[in-house]
């Protein structure tokens, strides 16, 4: 048999999946591992889908997505951020932000083009760049700067092959947020070097301290930014698989071309549900955000009390404490914690090399489970540090 593609072979399987294959074989594990809301989709949203199924809405949609959803998204951004995205040609509905990310990379990259990408970052970013023929250029970010990238480091990484900067605030896995000033500096750099900005803002609604800055609203950003967002996190809709991209008509058409030949359209059921989420889901989403915020304080205090230094994440639903004091690597710590204390976390290295010395703890789980997990982590850490 001829070999599998070199690029695919060279890409390691996701560190998260490997770990959760082990977890799924075990009983009574307290999981701080999953990156998805523990809430069910608000009932009104599910009900809208059921009602539409009863009316026979089970067909393909336009490649771009249903007009209703694109119009709702266009209005949403106009009302909330004053952004003008023409629903007909500047918005593409995708199978989650996952597909939108893949399309964005394939639409803009030629072989060998470089994409600057702050790390630790979501597990899909580097593979998506590589699968599209590009070269990821990671910029390590550390706890002493609260995991924020510094614009100077971005500037220093630019070469004649740089095509884009990929940013995502609030961040998975660190929960880091970015100030308006810092984002404006990144936009200014992108403008000066004529780079695309891909901004994955899937956690925008899960911002706890202050207001999220939506990148394309910044002066100089709109034309060059592909804004990615979706319904998975803010509305507890991971399984519905609906995301979208907004950008200039040329890049959205390029992304649509790939989507048209490979996916056809995002599932109609999810698109119907997403319209309902925009129209009536705000309150339910806000209640979830308030609950995450309560959990955030419990987990960060608990981890620090247990001896794992942890900065307060400003967004998303992850804490990213240091485990350096224990003398174990991230992989060793996570594996031993799982087998000895039955608590699942994700090793920081799943999100890039600079994640070594950290673990990702998701607080998309109940306060009761967080408190029990912390008790076990505390016992485990004391065993290691004496
Ligand atoms: N982007 C980030 C930063 C994520 O954390 C995730 C999922 O965890 C995704 C994108 C994928 O989201 P979706 O369910 O919309 O494909």
Short mmCIF file of C-alpha atoms and ligand atoms in Angstrom, two decimals:
data_model
loop_
_atom_site.label_atom_id
_atom_site.label_comp_id
_atom_site.label_asym_id
_atom_site.label_seq_id
_atom_site.Cartn_x
_atom_site.Cartn_y
_atom_site.Cartn_z
CA UNK A 1 0.00 0.00 0.00
CA UNK A 2 1.31 3.47 -0.84
CA UNK A 3 1.88 5.65 2.22
CA UNK A 4 -0.51 8.12 3.83
CA UNK A 5 0.24 11.79 3.08
CA UNK A 6 3.44 13.13 4.68
CA UNK A 7 1.68 16.10 6.27
CA UNK A 8 -0.96 13.93 7.88
CA UNK A 9 1.62 11.42 9.09
CA UNK A 10 3.71 14.18 10.61
CA UNK A 11 0.74 15.54 12.58
CA UNK A 12 0.34 13.93 16.00
CA UNK A 13 -3.12 12.83 17.11
CA UNK A 14 -4.77 15.32 19.47
CA UNK A 15 -3.40 15.02 23.03
CA UNK A 16 -6.92 15.57 24.33
CA UNK A 17 -8.40 12.61 22.46
CA UNK A 18 -5.62 10.23 23.49
CA UNK A 19 -6.25 11.10 27.11
CA UNK A 20 -10.01 10.77 26.89
CA UNK A 21 -9.78 7.37 25.32
CA UNK A 22 -8.18 6.27 28.60
CA UNK A 23 -10.75 8.15 30.70
CA UNK A 24 -13.66 6.53 28.85
CA UNK A 25 -12.43 3.10 29.97
CA UNK A 26 -12.45 4.11 33.66
CA UNK A 27 -15.25 4.44 36.23
CA UNK A 28 -15.96 7.22 38.74
CA UNK A 29 -13.60 9.73 37.19
CA UNK A 30 -14.18 13.39 38.09
CA UNK A 31 -13.55 15.15 34.84
CA UNK A 32 -12.10 18.63 34.53
CA UNK A 33 -11.10 17.63 31.06
CA UNK A 34 -13.92 18.37 28.69
CA UNK A 35 -14.03 21.59 26.73
CA UNK A 36 -17.77 21.77 26.38
CA UNK A 37 -20.62 23.21 28.45
CA UNK A 38 -22.15 20.79 30.94
CA UNK A 39 -25.54 22.49 30.40
CA UNK A 40 -28.13 21.16 27.99
CA UNK A 41 -29.11 23.37 25.09
CA UNK A 42 -31.83 25.75 26.35
CA UNK A 43 -35.18 24.06 25.66
CA UNK A 44 -36.65 26.83 23.46
CA UNK A 45 -33.77 26.34 21.06
CA UNK A 46 -34.26 22.57 20.84
CA UNK A 47 -38.00 23.03 20.56
CA UNK A 48 -37.62 25.35 17.55
CA UNK A 49 -35.72 22.57 15.81
CA UNK A 50 -38.31 19.92 16.70
CA UNK A 51 -41.08 22.15 15.39
CA UNK A 52 -39.20 22.71 12.13
CA UNK A 53 -38.69 18.94 11.72
CA UNK A 54 -42.43 18.48 12.09
CA UNK A 55 -42.85 20.88 9.19
CA UNK A 56 -40.47 18.86 7.03
CA UNK A 57 -37.41 21.08 7.26
CA UNK A 58 -34.94 18.33 6.52
CA UNK A 59 -33.34 19.47 3.27
CA UNK A 60 -30.13 20.99 2.00
CA UNK A 61 -29.82 24.73 2.45
CA UNK A 62 -27.98 27.30 0.34
CA UNK A 63 -24.24 26.68 0.43
CA UNK A 64 -23.83 29.93 2.34
CA UNK A 65 -26.43 28.87 4.93
CA UNK A 66 -30.10 29.79 5.35
CA UNK A 67 -30.98 33.43 4.66
CA UNK A 68 -32.73 33.54 8.09
CA UNK A 69 -29.59 32.61 9.98
CA UNK A 70 -27.31 34.86 7.95
CA UNK A 71 -29.71 37.77 8.39
CA UNK A 72 -29.92 37.11 12.14
CA UNK A 73 -26.11 37.02 12.42
CA UNK A 74 -25.77 40.18 10.34
CA UNK A 75 -28.27 42.01 12.57
CA UNK A 76 -26.62 40.68 15.71
CA UNK A 77 -23.23 42.13 14.81
CA UNK A 78 -24.75 45.35 13.64
CA UNK A 79 -26.67 45.85 16.89
CA UNK A 80 -23.92 44.69 19.24
CA UNK A 81 -20.77 46.04 17.63
CA UNK A 82 -21.89 48.35 14.82
CA UNK A 83 -20.32 45.98 12.28
CA UNK A 84 -21.79 45.80 8.82
CA UNK A 85 -21.67 42.36 7.26
CA UNK A 86 -23.90 41.98 4.22
CA UNK A 87 -25.81 38.75 4.87
CA UNK A 88 -25.76 37.78 1.21
CA UNK A 89 -22.04 37.58 0.61
CA UNK A 90 -20.10 38.35 3.81
CA UNK A 91 -21.32 35.55 6.08
CA UNK A 92 -20.79 31.82 5.62
CA UNK A 93 -22.44 29.24 7.90
CA UNK A 94 -20.13 26.33 8.67
CA UNK A 95 -20.00 23.06 10.56
CA UNK A 96 -18.78 24.64 13.78
CA UNK A 97 -15.89 27.06 14.09
CA UNK A 98 -13.80 23.97 13.37
CA UNK A 99 -14.81 23.96 9.72
CA UNK A 100 -14.60 27.75 9.47
CA UNK A 101 -10.99 27.60 10.67
CA UNK A 102 -10.11 24.93 8.12
CA UNK A 103 -11.76 26.90 5.32
CA UNK A 104 -10.07 30.16 6.30
CA UNK A 105 -6.66 28.51 6.12
CA UNK A 106 -7.33 26.75 2.84
CA UNK A 107 -8.78 29.91 1.30
CA UNK A 108 -5.79 32.15 2.02
CA UNK A 109 -2.68 29.94 2.14
CA UNK A 110 -0.31 28.89 -0.62
CA UNK A 111 2.24 26.14 0.11
CA UNK A 112 4.91 27.44 2.48
CA UNK A 113 2.97 30.51 3.67
CA UNK A 114 3.51 31.18 7.35
CA UNK A 115 0.82 31.80 9.96
CA UNK A 116 1.79 33.34 13.28
CA UNK A 117 -0.03 31.72 16.11
CA UNK A 118 0.38 32.48 19.84
CA UNK A 119 0.74 29.35 21.99
CA UNK A 120 -0.58 27.57 24.07
CA UNK A 121 -3.53 27.44 21.67
CA UNK A 122 -6.51 25.34 20.69
CA UNK A 123 -5.38 21.93 19.43
CA UNK A 124 -6.70 22.35 15.87
CA UNK A 125 -4.88 25.50 14.88
CA UNK A 126 -1.50 24.13 13.90
CA UNK A 127 -2.91 21.03 12.12
CA UNK A 128 -5.37 23.21 10.14
CA UNK A 129 -2.51 25.44 8.99
CA UNK A 130 -0.37 22.43 8.07
CA UNK A 131 -3.19 20.58 6.26
CA UNK A 132 -3.69 23.72 4.14
CA UNK A 133 0.00 23.61 3.12
CA UNK A 134 1.01 26.41 5.48
CA UNK A 135 3.66 26.62 8.16
CA UNK A 136 2.58 27.42 11.71
CA UNK A 137 4.88 29.86 13.50
CA UNK A 138 4.07 29.49 17.19
CA UNK A 139 4.84 32.30 19.62
CA UNK A 140 5.15 30.98 23.16
CA UNK A 141 3.21 32.85 25.84
CA UNK A 142 3.85 32.39 29.54
CA UNK A 143 2.13 32.76 32.88
CA UNK A 144 4.24 35.75 33.94
CA UNK A 145 2.45 37.75 31.22
CA UNK A 146 -0.87 36.04 32.00
CA UNK A 147 -0.47 34.03 28.77
CA UNK A 148 -0.93 37.10 26.58
CA UNK A 149 1.12 37.46 23.44
CA UNK A 150 3.21 40.61 23.18
CA UNK A 151 2.88 42.54 19.92
CA UNK A 152 6.69 42.86 19.79
CA UNK A 153 7.00 39.08 19.59
CA UNK A 154 4.54 38.99 16.70
CA UNK A 155 6.53 41.67 14.91
CA UNK A 156 9.78 39.77 15.43
CA UNK A 157 8.28 36.59 13.93
CA UNK A 158 7.29 38.22 10.62
CA UNK A 159 9.16 37.06 7.52
CA UNK A 160 8.52 37.62 3.80
CA UNK A 161 6.45 34.37 3.89
CA UNK A 162 4.09 35.52 6.66
CA UNK A 163 0.51 35.54 5.43
CA UNK A 164 -1.63 35.76 8.54
CA UNK A 165 -1.85 36.13 12.29
CA UNK A 166 -4.22 33.79 14.09
CA UNK A 167 -5.49 35.03 17.43
CA UNK A 168 -8.13 33.80 19.85
CA UNK A 169 -9.24 35.71 22.93
CA UNK A 170 -10.58 34.57 25.35
CA UNK A 171 -8.18 31.69 24.95
CA UNK A 172 -8.51 27.94 25.10
CA UNK A 173 -6.60 26.61 27.10
CA UNK A 174 -5.43 29.55 29.26
CA UNK A 175 -8.58 31.66 29.63
CA UNK A 176 -6.44 34.72 28.78
CA UNK A 177 -8.20 37.80 27.47
CA UNK A 178 -6.71 40.70 25.56
CA UNK A 179 -7.00 44.43 26.06
CA UNK A 180 -8.24 46.72 23.32
CA UNK A 181 -4.83 48.43 23.25
CA UNK A 182 -2.95 45.18 22.76
CA UNK A 183 -5.29 44.01 20.01
CA UNK A 184 -5.00 47.40 18.29
CA UNK A 185 -1.21 47.01 18.27
CA UNK A 186 -1.58 43.59 16.63
CA UNK A 187 -3.95 45.07 14.03
CA UNK A 188 -1.48 47.89 13.33
CA UNK A 189 1.30 45.34 12.77
CA UNK A 190 -0.93 43.28 10.47
CA UNK A 191 -1.81 46.40 8.52
CA UNK A 192 1.80 47.53 8.21
CA UNK A 193 2.80 44.11 6.82
CA UNK A 194 -0.42 43.51 4.88
CA UNK A 195 -1.36 40.34 6.79
CA UNK A 196 -4.67 38.61 7.25
CA UNK A 197 -6.01 38.37 10.80
CA UNK A 198 -8.02 35.31 11.68
CA UNK A 199 -9.81 35.96 14.94
CA UNK A 200 -11.48 33.01 16.62
CA UNK A 201 -13.85 34.65 19.09
CA UNK A 202 -15.88 31.59 20.02
CA UNK A 203 -15.59 32.45 23.73
CA UNK A 204 -16.44 36.16 23.35
CA UNK A 205 -19.60 35.96 25.47
CA UNK A 206 -17.68 34.16 28.20
CA UNK A 207 -15.74 37.27 29.24
CA UNK A 208 -16.02 37.98 32.96
CA UNK A 209 -13.99 41.07 33.75
CA UNK A 210 -14.81 44.01 31.54
CA UNK A 211 -15.95 43.94 27.94
CA UNK A 212 -14.69 41.73 25.14
CA UNK A 213 -13.09 43.57 22.21
CA UNK A 214 -14.28 42.25 18.87
CA UNK A 215 -11.24 42.49 16.60
CA UNK A 216 -12.89 43.67 13.33
CA UNK A 217 -14.30 46.71 15.16
CA UNK A 218 -10.78 48.08 15.64
CA UNK A 219 -9.56 50.76 13.22
CA UNK A 220 -7.80 49.13 10.28
CA UNK A 221 -9.04 45.61 11.08
CA UNK A 222 -12.36 45.13 9.26
CA UNK A 223 -11.09 44.47 5.72
CA UNK A 224 -8.31 42.09 6.71
CA UNK A 225 -10.04 40.16 9.49
CA UNK A 226 -11.87 36.87 9.14
CA UNK A 227 -14.07 36.74 12.22
CA UNK A 228 -14.94 33.22 13.38
CA UNK A 229 -17.67 32.52 15.87
CA UNK A 230 -20.33 29.97 16.62
CA UNK A 231 -22.98 28.60 18.92
CA UNK A 232 -21.17 25.73 20.68
CA UNK A 233 -19.98 27.50 23.81
CA UNK A 234 -22.24 30.48 24.53
CA UNK A 235 -25.49 28.56 23.96
CA UNK A 236 -24.38 25.05 24.98
CA UNK A 237 -24.84 23.79 21.42
CA UNK A 238 -21.69 21.76 20.71
CA UNK A 239 -23.54 18.86 19.08
CA UNK A 240 -25.55 21.06 16.73
CA UNK A 241 -22.35 21.88 14.84
CA UNK A 242 -23.00 25.45 13.77
CA UNK A 243 -20.35 28.11 13.37
CA UNK A 244 -19.74 30.90 10.91
CA UNK A 245 -17.22 33.19 9.31
CA UNK A 246 -17.64 36.89 8.56
CA UNK A 247 -15.26 38.80 6.34
CA UNK A 248 -14.87 40.64 3.09
CA UNK A 249 -16.94 39.21 0.23
CA UNK A 250 -13.89 37.96 -1.68
CA UNK A 251 -12.52 35.77 1.10
CA UNK A 252 -15.97 34.55 2.13
CA UNK A 253 -16.63 33.51 -1.46
CA UNK A 254 -13.31 31.65 -1.55
CA UNK A 255 -14.20 29.84 1.67
CA UNK A 256 -17.67 29.10 0.31
CA UNK A 257 -16.15 27.51 -2.79
CA UNK A 258 -14.30 24.93 -0.69
CA UNK A 259 -17.31 24.42 1.58
CA UNK A 260 -19.56 23.97 -1.47
CA UNK A 261 -17.50 21.12 -2.86
CA UNK A 262 -16.61 19.41 0.41
CA UNK A 263 -19.50 19.92 2.85
CA UNK A 264 -22.35 21.40 0.78
CA UNK A 265 -24.04 23.03 3.74
CA UNK A 266 -24.19 22.96 7.52
CA UNK A 267 -27.07 20.83 8.90
CA UNK A 268 -30.41 22.57 8.52
CA UNK A 269 -31.56 21.48 12.00
CA UNK A 270 -28.62 23.25 13.59
CA UNK A 271 -29.21 26.34 11.48
CA UNK A 272 -32.86 26.55 12.58
CA UNK A 273 -31.81 26.13 16.21
CA UNK A 274 -29.12 28.79 15.83
CA UNK A 275 -31.68 31.36 14.62
CA UNK A 276 -33.69 30.68 17.78
CA UNK A 277 -30.52 31.00 19.88
CA UNK A 278 -29.90 34.48 18.49
CA UNK A 279 -33.55 35.52 18.81
CA UNK A 280 -34.33 34.23 22.30
CA UNK A 281 -31.23 32.64 23.82
CA UNK A 282 -29.60 35.69 25.41
CA UNK A 283 -31.01 35.25 28.91
CA UNK A 284 -30.28 31.52 29.12
CA UNK A 285 -26.77 32.16 27.84
CA UNK A 286 -26.24 34.91 30.42
CA UNK A 287 -27.31 32.57 33.24
CA UNK A 288 -24.70 30.03 32.11
CA UNK A 289 -22.04 32.74 31.97
CA UNK A 290 -22.86 33.82 35.54
CA UNK A 291 -22.57 30.22 36.71
CA UNK A 292 -19.19 29.81 34.97
CA UNK A 293 -18.06 32.98 36.69
CA UNK A 294 -18.97 31.58 40.13
CA UNK A 295 -17.12 28.35 39.31
CA UNK A 296 -14.11 30.30 38.08
CA UNK A 297 -13.55 31.78 41.53
CA UNK A 298 -14.02 28.42 43.25
CA UNK A 299 -11.55 26.58 41.02
CA UNK A 300 -8.85 29.25 40.97
CA UNK A 301 -8.89 29.62 44.76
CA UNK A 302 -8.97 25.84 45.16
CA UNK A 303 -6.01 25.25 42.85
CA UNK A 304 -3.93 27.96 44.54
CA UNK A 305 -4.81 26.58 48.00
CA UNK A 306 -3.85 23.10 46.77
CA UNK A 307 -0.38 24.45 45.93
CA UNK A 308 -0.78 24.91 42.16
CA UNK A 309 -0.15 28.51 41.21
CA UNK A 310 -2.96 29.72 38.99
CA UNK A 311 -3.68 33.16 37.56
CA UNK A 312 -7.31 34.27 37.31
CA UNK A 313 -8.51 33.58 33.75
CA UNK A 314 -10.53 36.47 32.34
CA UNK A 315 -12.66 34.35 30.02
CA UNK A 316 -13.67 30.96 28.55
CA UNK A 317 -14.06 28.13 31.08
CA UNK A 318 -10.52 26.96 31.68
CA UNK A 319 -7.90 27.42 34.40
CA UNK A 320 -4.28 26.71 33.45
CA UNK A 321 -2.31 26.26 36.69
CA UNK A 322 1.41 25.60 36.99
CA UNK A 323 2.46 22.16 38.21
CA UNK A 324 6.18 22.98 38.17
CA UNK A 325 6.41 22.77 41.98
CA UNK A 326 5.58 19.07 41.85
CA UNK A 327 8.63 18.21 39.74
CA UNK A 328 6.50 16.18 37.30
CA UNK A 329 6.01 16.86 33.62
CA UNK A 330 2.49 17.78 32.45
CA UNK A 331 1.99 14.32 30.99
CA UNK A 332 3.23 12.54 34.12
CA UNK A 333 1.14 14.74 36.39
CA UNK A 334 -2.04 14.23 34.37
CA UNK A 335 -1.57 10.50 34.03
CA UNK A 336 -0.76 9.93 37.69
CA UNK A 337 -3.59 12.21 38.84
CA UNK A 338 -5.94 10.15 36.72
CA UNK A 339 -4.77 6.75 37.92
CA UNK A 340 -4.09 7.65 41.57
CA UNK A 341 -6.92 10.14 42.27
CA UNK A 342 -9.35 9.58 39.41
CA UNK A 343 -9.36 13.21 38.34
CA UNK A 344 -9.05 13.95 34.63
CA UNK A 345 -7.30 17.11 33.43
CA UNK A 346 -5.50 17.77 30.14
CA UNK A 347 -1.69 18.06 30.01
CA UNK A 348 -0.63 21.55 28.96
CA UNK A 349 1.56 20.09 26.23
CA UNK A 350 -1.59 19.14 24.27
CA UNK A 351 -1.76 22.87 23.41
CA UNK A 352 1.86 23.40 22.40
CA UNK A 353 5.34 22.85 23.78
CA UNK A 354 5.21 25.94 25.98
CA UNK A 355 2.25 24.37 27.79
CA UNK A 356 4.78 22.13 29.57
CA UNK A 357 4.60 22.72 33.32
CA UNK A 358 0.83 23.33 33.20
CA UNK A 359 -2.44 21.43 33.12
CA UNK A 360 -5.78 22.58 31.73
CA UNK A 361 -8.68 22.31 34.14
CA UNK A 362 -12.11 22.95 32.65
CA UNK A 363 -14.72 24.39 34.97
CA UNK A 364 -17.59 23.52 32.68
CA UNK A 365 -18.78 21.19 35.41
CA UNK A 366 -20.71 21.60 38.67
CA UNK A 367 -19.27 23.38 41.72
CA UNK A 368 -19.75 20.19 43.71
CA UNK A 369 -17.56 18.24 41.26
CA UNK A 370 -15.00 21.04 41.16
CA UNK A 371 -14.75 20.98 44.96
CA UNK A 372 -14.30 17.21 45.04
CA UNK A 373 -11.70 17.35 42.28
CA UNK A 374 -9.79 20.05 44.18
CA UNK A 375 -9.78 17.90 47.32
CA UNK A 376 -8.21 15.04 45.34
CA UNK A 377 -5.73 17.34 43.59
CA UNK A 378 -4.71 18.81 46.98
CA UNK A 379 -4.05 15.33 48.38
CA UNK A 380 -2.07 14.37 45.29
CA UNK A 381 0.05 17.54 45.36
CA UNK A 382 0.82 17.16 49.10
CA UNK A 383 1.99 13.60 48.44
CA UNK A 384 4.42 14.92 45.82
CA UNK A 385 5.68 18.00 47.60
CA UNK A 386 5.76 16.48 51.09
N1 LIG B 1 -12.09 27.33 18.72
C1 LIG B 1 -11.78 27.15 20.01
C2 LIG B 1 -10.86 28.13 20.67
C3 LIG B 1 -12.31 26.07 20.73
O1 LIG B 1 -12.00 25.92 22.02
C4 LIG B 1 -13.16 25.16 20.07
C5 LIG B 1 -13.70 23.98 20.78
O2 LIG B 1 -13.32 23.64 21.87
C6 LIG B 1 -13.45 25.38 18.72
C7 LIG B 1 -12.91 26.47 18.07
C8 LIG B 1 -14.36 24.46 17.95
O3 LIG B 1 -15.67 24.81 18.14
P1 LIG B 1 -16.90 24.26 17.28
O4 LIG B 1 -17.69 23.38 18.19
O5 LIG B 1 -17.67 25.49 16.90
O6 LIG B 1 -16.35 23.55 16.11
#
